Amino acid sequence: MPSIPLDAILFLVLAAIAVGSAINLVVQTHPINSALSLVGVMISLAVLYLLLGGEFIAAVQVIVYAGAIMVLFVFVIMLLNAGAERPRTRLSFSVAAGVPVLLAFLSAAAYFILKKVPPAEGVTFGGFTGGSPRAVGEALFTRYLLPFEVTSILILIAIIGAIVLAMKEID
Amino acid sequence: MPDFSLPAAVPISWYLILSAVLFTLGIAGFLLRRSIITVFMSIELMLNAVNLTFVTFSYKLKAVDGHIFTFFVMVVAAAEAAVGLAIILTVFRNRSTLEIDEVNSLKL
Amino acid sequence: MHQLWLIPAFPLLGFLINGIFGKKFSKRAVSLFAVGSVLLSFLWVVKTLMAISPLETLYTEHYFTWIASGAALNIGFDLSVDRLTSVMLLVVTGIGSLIHIYATGYMAHEPGPNHGGYYRFFSYLNLFMFFMLILVLAANYLLLFVGWEGVGLCSYLLIGFYFVKKSATNAGIKAFVVNRIGDFGFSLAIFLIFIQFGSLDFQKVFAQAGGLADEVQAGVITATCLLLMVGAAGKSAQVPLYVWLPDAMEGPTPVSALIHAATMVTAGVYMVARSAPLFNHAPIAMEVVAVIGLLTAVMAATIGMTQNDIKKVYAYSTVSQLGYMFLACGVGAYSAGIYHVMTHAFFKALLFLGAGSVIHALQGEQDLRNMGGLRSKIPVTFLTLLCASLAIAGFPYTSGFMSKDEILVAAHHHSPAMFWIGVITASMTAFYVWRALFLCFFGRYRGSAHPHESPLVITLPLGVLALLSILGGFFRVPVWLEPVLGKAPEGHDPALVIISVAAGLIGIFLAWLFYVAKPGLPDTFARALKGLYTLVYNKYFVDEAYDAVIIRPVVDGSRTVLWKGFDVGVVDGIVNGVGSVSRGVGGILRTLQGGSIRNYAALTLLGAVLVLAAVAFTGGAQ
């Protein structure tokens, strides 16, 4: 009796959740629904990262992305009291031209992936353990030290920029 | 009769296809939605799709670099979210709208 | 090296300092720089001339190659001096210095901001000195042409100095345009010289001039000389291009004295004398020069007799005297011409400066009919003007007598008819100059202003010039110039001298008779010869004739054909066509730049897909 293909089943379930949530994100007209759908995508992706051996990234995905960034989104939605989009009155160029081009893009991407990536290789849980916090930390503080430090400046600039932009003008 | 049984190991291409699909959905959100916030979230979705590709290739190459890139993308995404949302706030304050089509004069 | 370049460099420096910073200077500082630079230049001229003497051949200094093109065309920035140049240099810088000093007094009370453009006036005047010295010092025709055009520019700027006056700007434009005609001839002459001799340097050209075949002399050299004469006629106000000089009196009086009497207008005579080795091989051209000179002398003298504006009288006198100088050149007595250039610079500058002093005393009055009886009120001016009038009338042993005598003797040598016409002209000259003097200083005062004598800065240059007018003839220029321009024709006949002196005295007597003894006589004459008088009073209607024959057709043709037809139809059509095509294309492209971010994104995506498709079709990155 063959063993149960647990990896494939897990992948399919998570991929279904991710794609379903993403479709929901695009379809919903109210931003808060889209935001919650995005949280769904991110959490399912976090589990996928775990399957791929990215323990640290999976944790950061949940904490930073699904946590901090999405909270910021929800906060802004709330702050601006953003409502549902008004129904569109006319077909815009981006929709008319976008949808067919989008399908072409997807088929081109699929064509390249199926042509270039050999189907024989597979992913099994535990097949790669180089994504542990220890391994990532070692890489960050040795080979990637300079970019890592530069990101701190980037974040500082972003903080200042956000404050300047959002600050009420003092008359 | 074709074989519908599932493979024991998930092919790399599946992950990549999933990434491509998510990315395409992100673009679709960008093109179809008119709320600036939703458009912004679509961008985040695209970044996530790319992250998945990074992590997948990291597995294939058995190297940690893909994770590091993902980490940096997250940092940039965080900074971008902070600044981007501040810009949205300013636009809303000046225009009283979140419709992206109405913000089209390239000046205040 | 004797650093000849310093001579024009001083005024150039003065021009730059006053032109750039003058607005911020006080009047005293502006005067200091302006007068100082010209005085320095004068001193440097004296120093260099003493150092280089005896100057019998052309002494040249080469500074740098200005234009080099191909094997043939090689024009250097070369300055040179010889005896001919030395006379011009001394006249230009010496009289220039006196007139600069005079101008500080004359222009002192200009109304308006910046003292009526005081600094502007002096920077132009310095610039003029610079170009005039370049003209005189140039060692080749092209550099001479640079100075030639430069003094033309300064003349234009200074005639139109009072640019709020329409008549002044019009006069400036007229001078400029008429000079263009002459300059056109001059530039053609330069081209011909270059084609014939392969060089523009004076020394090389003149060295070759003698060794040419007869037919070349008859053809090319004559043509060249005639074209040179066209240029000289423009600059030195000869028939038929003299019309600009009387109008040029719109400029301030020091300008009239310096540019339109003493220096610039004699540039044509200088140029002809400088080109003497060419003219000597073109007898036909010389005959033309002499005839034009004589014609100009007579015509201007007759007009001068009827004018009422004191400056206009002297302006026509200048034209007439310039005619004398060309007569001298035409009959081969170049040295006599240059002699007269010098003496004329003395007494004509004095006449203008004296007239300026009178105008200054009468607060701007220029009409002789509103003067009279000023003898006791402005005695210094009267005395100096008396000296000048004596000189120009050819009173024995004054400067004008000496030089005019040389010219008339040479003319008699060439053709007695020319001598007699010259004598009659001399008589007319004496008549109109003394007429002006009598109308101005004798009789009863007919104006309303309160005359006052001018300050020392004005009377001092007058005094110096008066001395020079009386005694300047004892600088024996013809003897000095003999090594350069050859010996003037001999034959001092005392009878000729007596005739010319008598002619002058008759002119003076007639003026006295008409305007002092019997003041009613001029009107009687004018009525009796009404037609002739009207003709002369209106300057032979030359301006009107030019207007009808040349200006009107050009203006009308420009208006209908060039403006309405070509400019509006073709040029504007092309321009507007380009505009509307651009707008059409832009209107199509504009839709891409609608400002809608989503449209941009869609197009970016389209681009990405196209790139992917291209990669796929070319086989991908294997």
PDB file of N, CA, C and O in Angstrom, chain C residues 41-89:
ATOM      1  N   SER C  41      47.092 107.043 -23.461  1.00  0.00           N
ATOM      2  CA  SER C  41      47.280 106.596 -24.832  1.00  0.00           C
ATOM      3  C   SER C  41      48.099 107.622 -25.609  1.00  0.00           C
ATOM      4  O   SER C  41      49.025 107.282 -26.346  1.00  0.00           O
ATOM      5  N   PHE C  42      47.759 108.905 -25.425  1.00  0.00           N
ATOM      6  CA  PHE C  42      48.479 109.986 -26.116  1.00  0.00           C
ATOM      7  C   PHE C  42      49.955 109.984 -25.719  1.00  0.00           C
ATOM      8  O   PHE C  42      50.845 110.044 -26.575  1.00  0.00           O
ATOM      9  N   LEU C  43      50.189 109.869 -24.398  1.00  0.00           N
ATOM     10  CA  LEU C  43      51.575 109.861 -23.929  1.00  0.00           C
ATOM     11  C   LEU C  43      52.330 108.670 -24.514  1.00  0.00           C
ATOM     12  O   LEU C  43      53.494 108.790 -24.916  1.00  0.00           O
ATOM     13  N   TRP C  44      51.637 107.515 -24.564  1.00  0.00           N
ATOM     14  CA  TRP C  44      52.299 106.327 -25.101  1.00  0.00           C
ATOM     15  C   TRP C  44      52.613 106.500 -26.583  1.00  0.00           C
ATOM     16  O   TRP C  44      53.661 106.057 -27.058  1.00  0.00           O
ATOM     17  N   VAL C  45      51.714 107.176 -27.299  1.00  0.00           N
ATOM     18  CA  VAL C  45      51.980 107.466 -28.714  1.00  0.00           C
ATOM     19  C   VAL C  45      53.244 108.296 -28.839  1.00  0.00           C
ATOM     20  O   VAL C  45      54.154 107.971 -29.622  1.00  0.00           O
ATOM     21  N   VAL C  46      53.331 109.361 -28.040  1.00  0.00           N
ATOM     22  CA  VAL C  46      54.500 110.242 -28.129  1.00  0.00           C
ATOM     23  C   VAL C  46      55.766 109.463 -27.808  1.00  0.00           C
ATOM     24  O   VAL C  46      56.768 109.526 -28.544  1.00  0.00           O
ATOM     25  N   LYS C  47      55.706 108.677 -26.730  1.00  0.00           N
ATOM     26  CA  LYS C  47      56.888 107.909 -26.305  1.00  0.00           C
ATOM     27  C   LYS C  47      57.323 106.937 -27.410  1.00  0.00           C
ATOM     28  O   LYS C  47      58.495 106.887 -27.783  1.00  0.00           O
ATOM     29  N   THR C  48      56.350 106.177 -27.952  1.00  0.00           N
ATOM     30  CA  THR C  48      56.697 105.183 -28.969  1.00  0.00           C
ATOM     31  C   THR C  48      57.247 105.855 -30.215  1.00  0.00           C
ATOM     32  O   THR C  48      58.233 105.392 -30.786  1.00  0.00           O
ATOM     33  N   LEU C  49      56.613 106.950 -30.638  1.00  0.00           N
ATOM     34  CA  LEU C  49      57.064 107.579 -31.876  1.00  0.00           C
ATOM     35  C   LEU C  49      58.482 108.088 -31.724  1.00  0.00           C
ATOM     36  O   LEU C  49      59.297 107.961 -32.640  1.00  0.00           O
ATOM     37  N   MET C  50      58.790 108.636 -30.547  1.00  0.00           N
ATOM     38  CA  MET C  50      60.151 109.102 -30.343  1.00  0.00           C
ATOM     39  C   MET C  50      61.115 107.928 -30.334  1.00  0.00           C
ATOM     40  O   MET C  50      62.235 108.017 -30.846  1.00  0.00           O
ATOM     41  N   ALA C  51      60.664 106.809 -29.766  1.00  0.00           N
ATOM     42  CA  ALA C  51      61.556 105.655 -29.678  1.00  0.00           C
ATOM     43  C   ALA C  51      61.803 105.039 -31.053  1.00  0.00           C
ATOM     44  O   ALA C  51      62.899 104.578 -31.335  1.00  0.00           O
ATOM     45  N   ILE C  52      60.778 105.008 -31.899  1.00  0.00           N
ATOM     46  CA  ILE C  52      60.921 104.292 -33.170  1.00  0.00           C
ATOM     47  C   ILE C  52      61.506 105.178 -34.263  1.00  0.00           C
ATOM     48  O   ILE C  52      61.959 104.675 -35.271  1.00  0.00           O
ATOM     49  N   SER C  53      61.479 106.507 -34.103  1.00  0.00           N
ATOM     50  CA  SER C  53      61.844 107.371 -35.223  1.00  0.00           C
ATOM     51  C   SER C  53      63.165 106.903 -35.861  1.00  0.00           C
ATOM     52  O   SER C  53      63.977 106.269 -35.196  1.00  0.00           O
ATOM     53  N   PRO C  54      63.404 107.104 -37.154  1.00  0.00           N
ATOM     54  CA  PRO C  54      62.733 108.094 -38.000  1.00  0.00           C
ATOM     55  C   PRO C  54      61.508 107.587 -38.751  1.00  0.00           C
ATOM     56  O   PRO C  54      60.944 108.374 -39.520  1.00  0.00           O
ATOM     57  N   LEU C  55      61.126 106.325 -38.603  1.00  0.00           N
ATOM     58  CA  LEU C  55      59.837 105.876 -39.129  1.00  0.00           C
ATOM     59  C   LEU C  55      59.714 105.960 -40.633  1.00  0.00           C
ATOM     60  O   LEU C  55      58.616 106.117 -41.158  1.00  0.00           O
ATOM     61  N   GLU C  56      60.810 105.881 -41.355  1.00  0.00           N
ATOM     62  CA  GLU C  56      60.672 106.110 -42.798  1.00  0.00           C
ATOM     63  C   GLU C  56      60.038 104.934 -43.516  1.00  0.00           C
ATOM     64  O   GLU C  56      59.486 105.074 -44.594  1.00  0.00           O
ATOM     65  N   THR C  57      60.140 103.735 -42.926  1.00  0.00           N
ATOM     66  CA  THR C  57      59.429 102.592 -43.497  1.00  0.00           C
ATOM     67  C   THR C  57      58.455 102.068 -42.456  1.00  0.00           C
ATOM     68  O   THR C  57      58.494 102.458 -41.288  1.00  0.00           O
ATOM     69  N   LEU C  58      57.619 101.159 -42.917  1.00  0.00           N
ATOM     70  CA  LEU C  58      56.573 100.641 -42.043  1.00  0.00           C
ATOM     71  C   LEU C  58      57.201  99.749 -40.974  1.00  0.00           C
ATOM     72  O   LEU C  58      57.865  98.766 -41.277  1.00  0.00           O
ATOM     73  N   TYR C  59      56.997 100.131 -39.709  1.00  0.00           N
ATOM     74  CA  TYR C  59      57.460  99.299 -38.596  1.00  0.00           C
ATOM     75  C   TYR C  59      56.280  98.480 -38.105  1.00  0.00           C
ATOM     76  O   TYR C  59      55.239  99.023 -37.734  1.00  0.00           O
ATOM     77  N   THR C  60      56.405  97.140 -38.146  1.00  0.00           N
ATOM     78  CA  THR C  60      55.260  96.266 -37.859  1.00  0.00           C
ATOM     79  C   THR C  60      55.542  95.410 -36.637  1.00  0.00           C
ATOM     80  O   THR C  60      56.667  94.925 -36.465  1.00  0.00           O
ATOM     81  N   GLU C  61      54.544  95.239 -35.819  1.00  0.00           N
ATOM     82  CA  GLU C  61      54.633  94.287 -34.711  1.00  0.00           C
ATOM     83  C   GLU C  61      53.570  93.223 -34.900  1.00  0.00           C
ATOM     84  O   GLU C  61      52.402  93.532 -35.080  1.00  0.00           O
ATOM     85  N   HIS C  62      54.018  91.951 -34.853  1.00  0.00           N
ATOM     86  CA  HIS C  62      53.081  90.835 -35.018  1.00  0.00           C
ATOM     87  C   HIS C  62      52.763  90.268 -33.641  1.00  0.00           C
ATOM     88  O   HIS C  62      53.664  89.933 -32.882  1.00  0.00           O
ATOM     89  N   TYR C  63      51.477  90.171 -33.308  1.00  0.00           N
ATOM     90  CA  TYR C  63      51.112  89.677 -31.983  1.00  0.00           C
ATOM     91  C   TYR C  63      50.650  88.224 -32.031  1.00  0.00           C
ATOM     92  O   TYR C  63      51.161  87.390 -31.318  1.00  0.00           O
ATOM     93  N   PHE C  64      49.669  87.951 -32.873  1.00  0.00           N
ATOM     94  CA  PHE C  64      49.254  86.559 -33.009  1.00  0.00           C
ATOM     95  C   PHE C  64      48.550  86.397 -34.343  1.00  0.00           C
ATOM     96  O   PHE C  64      48.163  87.385 -34.971  1.00  0.00           O
ATOM     97  N   THR C  65      48.434  85.147 -34.782  1.00  0.00           N
ATOM     98  CA  THR C  65      47.720  84.880 -36.026  1.00  0.00           C
ATOM     99  C   THR C  65      46.234  84.918 -35.728  1.00  0.00           C
ATOM    100  O   THR C  65      45.751  84.201 -34.847  1.00  0.00           O
ATOM    101  N   TRP C  66      45.555  85.784 -36.437  1.00  0.00           N
ATOM    102  CA  TRP C  66      44.142  85.967 -36.136  1.00  0.00           C
ATOM    103  C   TRP C  66      43.303  84.959 -36.906  1.00  0.00           C
ATOM    104  O   TRP C  66      42.538  84.205 -36.332  1.00  0.00           O
ATOM    105  N   ILE C  67      43.488  84.919 -38.228  1.00  0.00           N
ATOM    106  CA  ILE C  67      42.731  83.984 -39.044  1.00  0.00           C
ATOM    107  C   ILE C  67      43.737  83.233 -39.917  1.00  0.00           C
ATOM    108  O   ILE C  67      44.540  83.853 -40.601  1.00  0.00           O
ATOM    109  N   ALA C  68      43.698  81.912 -39.869  1.00  0.00           N
ATOM    110  CA  ALA C  68      44.532  81.124 -40.771  1.00  0.00           C
ATOM    111  C   ALA C  68      43.642  80.063 -41.380  1.00  0.00           C
ATOM    112  O   ALA C  68      43.009  79.283 -40.667  1.00  0.00           O
ATOM    113  N   SER C  69      43.540  80.053 -42.712  1.00  0.00           N
ATOM    114  CA  SER C  69      42.688  79.078 -43.378  1.00  0.00           C
ATOM    115  C   SER C  69      43.346  78.697 -44.679  1.00  0.00           C
ATOM    116  O   SER C  69      43.615  79.552 -45.520  1.00  0.00           O
ATOM    117  N   GLY C  70      43.637  77.418 -44.822  1.00  0.00           N
ATOM    118  CA  GLY C  70      44.298  76.971 -46.027  1.00  0.00           C
ATOM    119  C   GLY C  70      45.716  77.530 -46.085  1.00  0.00           C
ATOM    120  O   GLY C  70      46.259  78.038 -45.105  1.00  0.00           O
ATOM    121  N   ALA C  71      46.304  77.432 -47.246  1.00  0.00           N
ATOM    122  CA  ALA C  71      47.687  77.882 -47.368  1.00  0.00           C
ATOM    123  C   ALA C  71      47.754  79.389 -47.564  1.00  0.00           C
ATOM    124  O   ALA C  71      48.699  80.040 -47.134  1.00  0.00           O
ATOM    125  N   ALA C  72      46.735  79.953 -48.212  1.00  0.00           N
ATOM    126  CA  ALA C  72      46.839  81.347 -48.636  1.00  0.00           C
ATOM    127  C   ALA C  72      46.416  82.328 -47.557  1.00  0.00           C
ATOM    128  O   ALA C  72      47.106  83.294 -47.275  1.00  0.00           O
ATOM    129  N   LEU C  73      45.282  82.050 -46.948  1.00  0.00           N
ATOM    130  CA  LEU C  73      44.701  83.051 -46.061  1.00  0.00           C
ATOM    131  C   LEU C  73      45.383  82.980 -44.705  1.00  0.00           C
ATOM    132  O   LEU C  73      45.233  82.026 -43.966  1.00  0.00           O
ATOM    133  N   ASN C  74      46.160  83.990 -44.407  1.00  0.00           N
ATOM    134  CA  ASN C  74      46.838  84.028 -43.110  1.00  0.00           C
ATOM    135  C   ASN C  74      46.884  85.475 -42.665  1.00  0.00           C
ATOM    136  O   ASN C  74      47.669  86.271 -43.153  1.00  0.00           O
ATOM    137  N   ILE C  75      45.999  85.805 -41.750  1.00  0.00           N
ATOM    138  CA  ILE C  75      45.875  87.190 -41.336  1.00  0.00           C
ATOM    139  C   ILE C  75      46.280  87.307 -39.882  1.00  0.00           C
ATOM    140  O   ILE C  75      45.743  86.619 -39.015  1.00  0.00           O
ATOM    141  N   GLY C  76      47.259  88.134 -39.643  1.00  0.00           N
ATOM    142  CA  GLY C  76      47.744  88.301 -38.284  1.00  0.00           C
ATOM    143  C   GLY C  76      47.133  89.517 -37.627  1.00  0.00           C
ATOM    144  O   GLY C  76      46.636  90.423 -38.298  1.00  0.00           O
ATOM    145  N   PHE C  77      47.178  89.495 -36.295  1.00  0.00           N
ATOM    146  CA  PHE C  77      46.818  90.705 -35.572  1.00  0.00           C
ATOM    147  C   PHE C  77      48.086  91.537 -35.505  1.00  0.00           C
ATOM    148  O   PHE C  77      48.864  91.426 -34.569  1.00  0.00           O
ATOM    149  N   ASP C  78      48.292  92.353 -36.547  1.00  0.00           N
ATOM    150  CA  ASP C  78      49.533  93.100 -36.667  1.00  0.00           C
ATOM    151  C   ASP C  78      49.244  94.594 -36.561  1.00  0.00           C
ATOM    152  O   ASP C  78      48.314  95.098 -37.181  1.00  0.00           O
ATOM    153  N   LEU C  79      50.072  95.265 -35.807  1.00  0.00           N
ATOM    154  CA  LEU C  79      49.973  96.724 -35.750  1.00  0.00           C
ATOM    155  C   LEU C  79      51.258  97.297 -36.342  1.00  0.00           C
ATOM    156  O   LEU C  79      52.320  96.691 -36.237  1.00  0.00           O
ATOM    157  N   SER C  80      51.129  98.458 -36.963  1.00  0.00           N
ATOM    158  CA  SER C  80      52.319  99.027 -37.570  1.00  0.00           C
ATOM    159  C   SER C  80      52.251 100.549 -37.501  1.00  0.00           C
ATOM    160  O   SER C  80      51.175 101.129 -37.395  1.00  0.00           O
ATOM    161  N   VAL C  81      53.414 101.158 -37.547  1.00  0.00           N
ATOM    162  CA  VAL C  81      53.478 102.625 -37.633  1.00  0.00           C
ATOM    163  C   VAL C  81      54.465 103.031 -38.711  1.00  0.00           C
ATOM    164  O   VAL C  81      55.444 102.350 -38.965  1.00  0.00           O
ATOM    165  N   ASP C  82      54.143 104.142 -39.361  1.00  0.00           N
ATOM    166  CA  ASP C  82      55.126 104.854 -40.160  1.00  0.00           C
ATOM    167  C   ASP C  82      54.774 106.331 -40.026  1.00  0.00           C
ATOM    168  O   ASP C  82      54.016 106.705 -39.140  1.00  0.00           O
ATOM    169  N   ARG C  83      55.322 107.159 -40.884  1.00  0.00           N
ATOM    170  CA  ARG C  83      55.094 108.600 -40.689  1.00  0.00           C
ATOM    171  C   ARG C  83      53.634 108.977 -40.911  1.00  0.00           C
ATOM    172  O   ARG C  83      53.101 109.839 -40.209  1.00  0.00           O
ATOM    173  N   LEU C  84      53.006 108.328 -41.891  1.00  0.00           N
ATOM    174  CA  LEU C  84      51.585 108.608 -42.141  1.00  0.00           C
ATOM    175  C   LEU C  84      50.768 108.279 -40.893  1.00  0.00           C
ATOM    176  O   LEU C  84      49.951 109.071 -40.430  1.00  0.00           O
ATOM    177  N   THR C  85      51.030 107.076 -40.340  1.00  0.00           N
ATOM    178  CA  THR C  85      50.320 106.665 -39.142  1.00  0.00           C
ATOM    179  C   THR C  85      50.589 107.633 -37.996  1.00  0.00           C
ATOM    180  O   THR C  85      49.692 107.941 -37.210  1.00  0.00           O
ATOM    181  N   SER C  86      51.836 108.088 -37.909  1.00  0.00           N
ATOM    182  CA  SER C  86      52.192 108.914 -36.763  1.00  0.00           C
ATOM    183  C   SER C  86      51.373 110.195 -36.747  1.00  0.00           C
ATOM    184  O   SER C  86      50.902 110.617 -35.686  1.00  0.00           O
ATOM    185  N   VAL C  87      51.158 110.796 -37.935  1.00  0.00           N
ATOM    186  CA  VAL C  87      50.338 112.013 -37.973  1.00  0.00           C
ATOM    187  C   VAL C  87      48.935 111.709 -37.468  1.00  0.00           C
ATOM    188  O   VAL C  87      48.387 112.414 -36.604  1.00  0.00           O
ATOM    189  N   MET C  88      48.363 110.608 -38.009  1.00  0.00           N
ATOM    190  CA  MET C  88      46.998 110.257 -37.608  1.00  0.00           C
ATOM    191  C   MET C  88      46.931 109.963 -36.117  1.00  0.00           C
ATOM    192  O   MET C  88      45.997 110.371 -35.425  1.00  0.00           O
ATOM    193  N   LEU C  89      47.940 109.240 -35.612  1.00  0.00           N
ATOM    194  CA  LEU C  89      47.929 108.872 -34.194  1.00  0.00           C
ATOM    195  C   LEU C  89      47.938 110.114 -33.320  1.00  0.00           C
ATOM    196  O   LEU C  89      47.173 110.216 -32.354  1.00  0.00           O
TER     197      LEU C  89
END
